[in-house]
Short mmCIF file of C-alpha atoms in Angstrom, two decimals:
data_model
loop_
_atom_site.label_atom_id
_atom_site.label_comp_id
_atom_site.label_asym_id
_atom_site.label_seq_id
_atom_site.Cartn_x
_atom_site.Cartn_y
_atom_site.Cartn_z
CA UNK X 1 -31.27 -53.40 -93.11
CA UNK X 2 -32.49 -51.41 -90.10
CA UNK X 3 -32.65 -54.57 -87.96
CA UNK X 4 -29.03 -55.42 -88.84
CA UNK X 5 -28.01 -51.93 -87.81
CA UNK X 6 -29.83 -52.28 -84.49
CA UNK X 7 -28.16 -55.65 -83.80
CA UNK X 8 -24.75 -54.19 -84.70
CA UNK X 9 -25.39 -51.18 -82.47
CA UNK X 10 -26.43 -53.42 -79.56
CA UNK X 11 -23.28 -55.52 -79.96
CA UNK X 12 -21.16 -52.37 -80.00
CA UNK X 13 -22.85 -51.01 -76.87
CA UNK X 14 -22.40 -54.34 -75.05
CA UNK X 15 -18.69 -54.22 -75.84
CA UNK X 16 -18.36 -50.63 -74.66
CA UNK X 17 -20.29 -51.31 -71.46
CA UNK X 18 -18.31 -54.45 -70.57
CA UNK X 19 -16.13 -53.90 -67.51
CA UNK X 20 -12.45 -53.87 -68.33
CA UNK X 21 -10.59 -56.35 -66.12
CA UNK X 22 -7.23 -55.88 -64.45
CA UNK X 23 -4.35 -57.64 -66.15
CA UNK X 24 -4.16 -61.37 -65.48
CA UNK X 25 -0.41 -61.35 -66.11
CA UNK X 26 0.35 -62.26 -62.49
CA UNK X 27 -2.57 -64.61 -61.85
CA UNK X 28 -0.09 -67.50 -61.71
CA UNK X 29 1.63 -66.14 -58.57
CA UNK X 30 1.54 -68.69 -55.74
CA UNK X 31 -0.37 -66.71 -53.11
CA UNK X 32 -0.08 -69.49 -50.54
CA UNK X 33 3.72 -69.38 -50.81
CA UNK X 34 3.63 -65.66 -50.02
CA UNK X 35 1.25 -66.15 -47.10
CA UNK X 36 3.40 -68.95 -45.68
CA UNK X 37 6.59 -66.86 -45.78
CA UNK X 38 6.42 -63.98 -43.25
CA UNK X 39 9.46 -62.26 -44.74
CA UNK X 40 7.99 -62.38 -48.24
CA UNK X 41 4.57 -61.28 -46.99
CA UNK X 42 6.14 -58.35 -45.14
CA UNK X 43 8.00 -57.41 -48.33
CA UNK X 44 4.71 -57.20 -50.26
CA UNK X 45 3.11 -55.21 -47.45
CA UNK X 46 6.06 -52.81 -47.40
CA UNK X 47 5.74 -52.34 -51.16
CA UNK X 48 2.03 -51.52 -50.90
CA UNK X 49 2.69 -49.17 -47.97
CA UNK X 50 5.53 -47.33 -49.77
CA UNK X 51 8.03 -48.63 -47.22
CA UNK X 52 10.04 -50.83 -49.55
CA UNK X 53 10.81 -51.95 -53.06
CA UNK X 54 8.21 -53.60 -55.24
CA UNK X 55 8.33 -56.67 -57.42
CA UNK X 56 6.48 -56.28 -60.73
CA UNK X 57 3.44 -58.12 -59.33
CA UNK X 58 3.59 -56.10 -56.10
CA UNK X 59 3.66 -52.91 -58.14
CA UNK X 60 0.62 -54.08 -60.13
CA UNK X 61 -1.26 -54.87 -56.91
CA UNK X 62 -0.36 -51.51 -55.39
CA UNK X 63 -1.51 -49.73 -58.54
CA UNK X 64 -5.01 -51.23 -58.42
CA UNK X 65 -5.67 -51.75 -54.73
CA UNK X 66 -7.59 -48.52 -54.04
CA UNK X 67 -9.70 -48.92 -57.17
CA UNK X 68 -10.49 -52.54 -56.25
CA UNK X 69 -11.66 -51.38 -52.83
CA UNK X 70 -13.82 -48.64 -54.26
CA UNK X 71 -15.43 -50.81 -56.95
CA UNK X 72 -15.88 -54.03 -55.00
CA UNK X 73 -13.21 -55.72 -57.11
CA UNK X 74 -15.48 -55.54 -60.17
CA UNK X 75 -12.42 -55.39 -62.46
CA UNK X 76 -10.77 -58.36 -60.76
CA UNK X 77 -10.38 -61.65 -62.57
CA UNK X 78 -12.01 -64.64 -60.87
CA UNK X 79 -8.56 -65.63 -59.55
CA UNK X 80 -7.90 -62.15 -58.14
CA UNK X 81 -11.30 -62.00 -56.46
CA UNK X 82 -10.92 -65.46 -54.89
CA UNK X 83 -7.34 -64.89 -53.78
CA UNK X 84 -8.03 -61.42 -52.35
CA UNK X 85 -10.55 -63.03 -49.98
CA UNK X 86 -8.00 -65.65 -49.02
CA UNK X 87 -5.37 -62.97 -48.30
CA UNK X 88 -7.79 -60.87 -46.23
CA UNK X 89 -8.80 -63.90 -44.18
CA UNK X 90 -5.15 -64.82 -43.60
CA UNK X 91 -4.14 -61.29 -42.61
CA UNK X 92 -7.00 -60.97 -40.13
CA UNK X 93 -6.36 -64.38 -38.55
CA UNK X 94 -2.56 -64.61 -38.78
CA UNK X 95 -1.05 -61.16 -39.41
CA UNK X 96 -3.25 -58.65 -37.64
CA UNK X 97 -0.42 -56.09 -37.46
CA UNK X 98 -0.09 -56.03 -41.26
CA UNK X 99 -3.89 -55.91 -41.58
CA UNK X 100 -4.02 -52.85 -39.33
CA UNK X 101 -1.24 -51.10 -41.26
CA UNK X 102 -3.07 -51.68 -44.54
CA UNK X 103 -6.46 -50.60 -43.23
CA UNK X 104 -4.95 -47.53 -41.57
CA UNK X 105 -3.50 -46.58 -44.94
CA UNK X 106 -6.33 -47.51 -47.30
CA UNK X 107 -9.38 -47.23 -45.04
CA UNK X 108 -8.61 -44.82 -42.20
CA UNK X 109 -12.30 -43.91 -41.72
CA UNK X 110 -13.55 -47.51 -41.86
CA UNK X 111 -15.75 -46.84 -44.89
CA UNK X 112 -14.74 -49.99 -46.80
CA UNK X 113 -14.74 -52.21 -43.71
CA UNK X 114 -18.34 -51.22 -43.03
CA UNK X 115 -19.32 -51.59 -46.70
CA UNK X 116 -17.87 -55.11 -47.03
CA UNK X 117 -18.56 -56.42 -43.54
CA UNK X 118 -21.63 -58.48 -44.46
CA UNK X 119 -20.02 -59.88 -47.60
CA UNK X 120 -16.91 -60.81 -45.60
CA UNK X 121 -19.00 -62.51 -42.93
CA UNK X 122 -20.63 -64.64 -45.67
CA UNK X 123 -17.09 -65.70 -46.63
CA UNK X 124 -16.31 -66.63 -43.01
CA UNK X 125 -14.26 -63.48 -42.41
CA UNK X 126 -14.90 -61.35 -39.34
CA UNK X 127 -13.42 -57.89 -39.93
CA UNK X 128 -11.89 -56.42 -36.77
CA UNK X 129 -13.39 -53.12 -35.63
CA UNK X 130 -10.13 -51.56 -34.39
#
């Protein structure tokens, strides 16, 4: 009886300690389509920067962006983690102005750039140092 209780308690603790993921409701969004369309990309950037209206998926992104930065995207789904790297790489290589606006807003002291620099380099991303 005691061993069953211990197993049950361990299962409960594992469930409690599991990291809650962000919603995967918008994981079917075609990120490449957004990246290929400067007007659409600018619209998403404006949403995140409080300069424009937000689509439901833009609003969801905006809501979790700071937390994702602070936690290393630990609550991201596999799709969100993979696509966030793709977006970062694209912004740095193709849309440096948008990249700078976002980093000025969400990382004005360069804390997150420094923290993720090595990881980004392993992904083939060289983070600009202003």
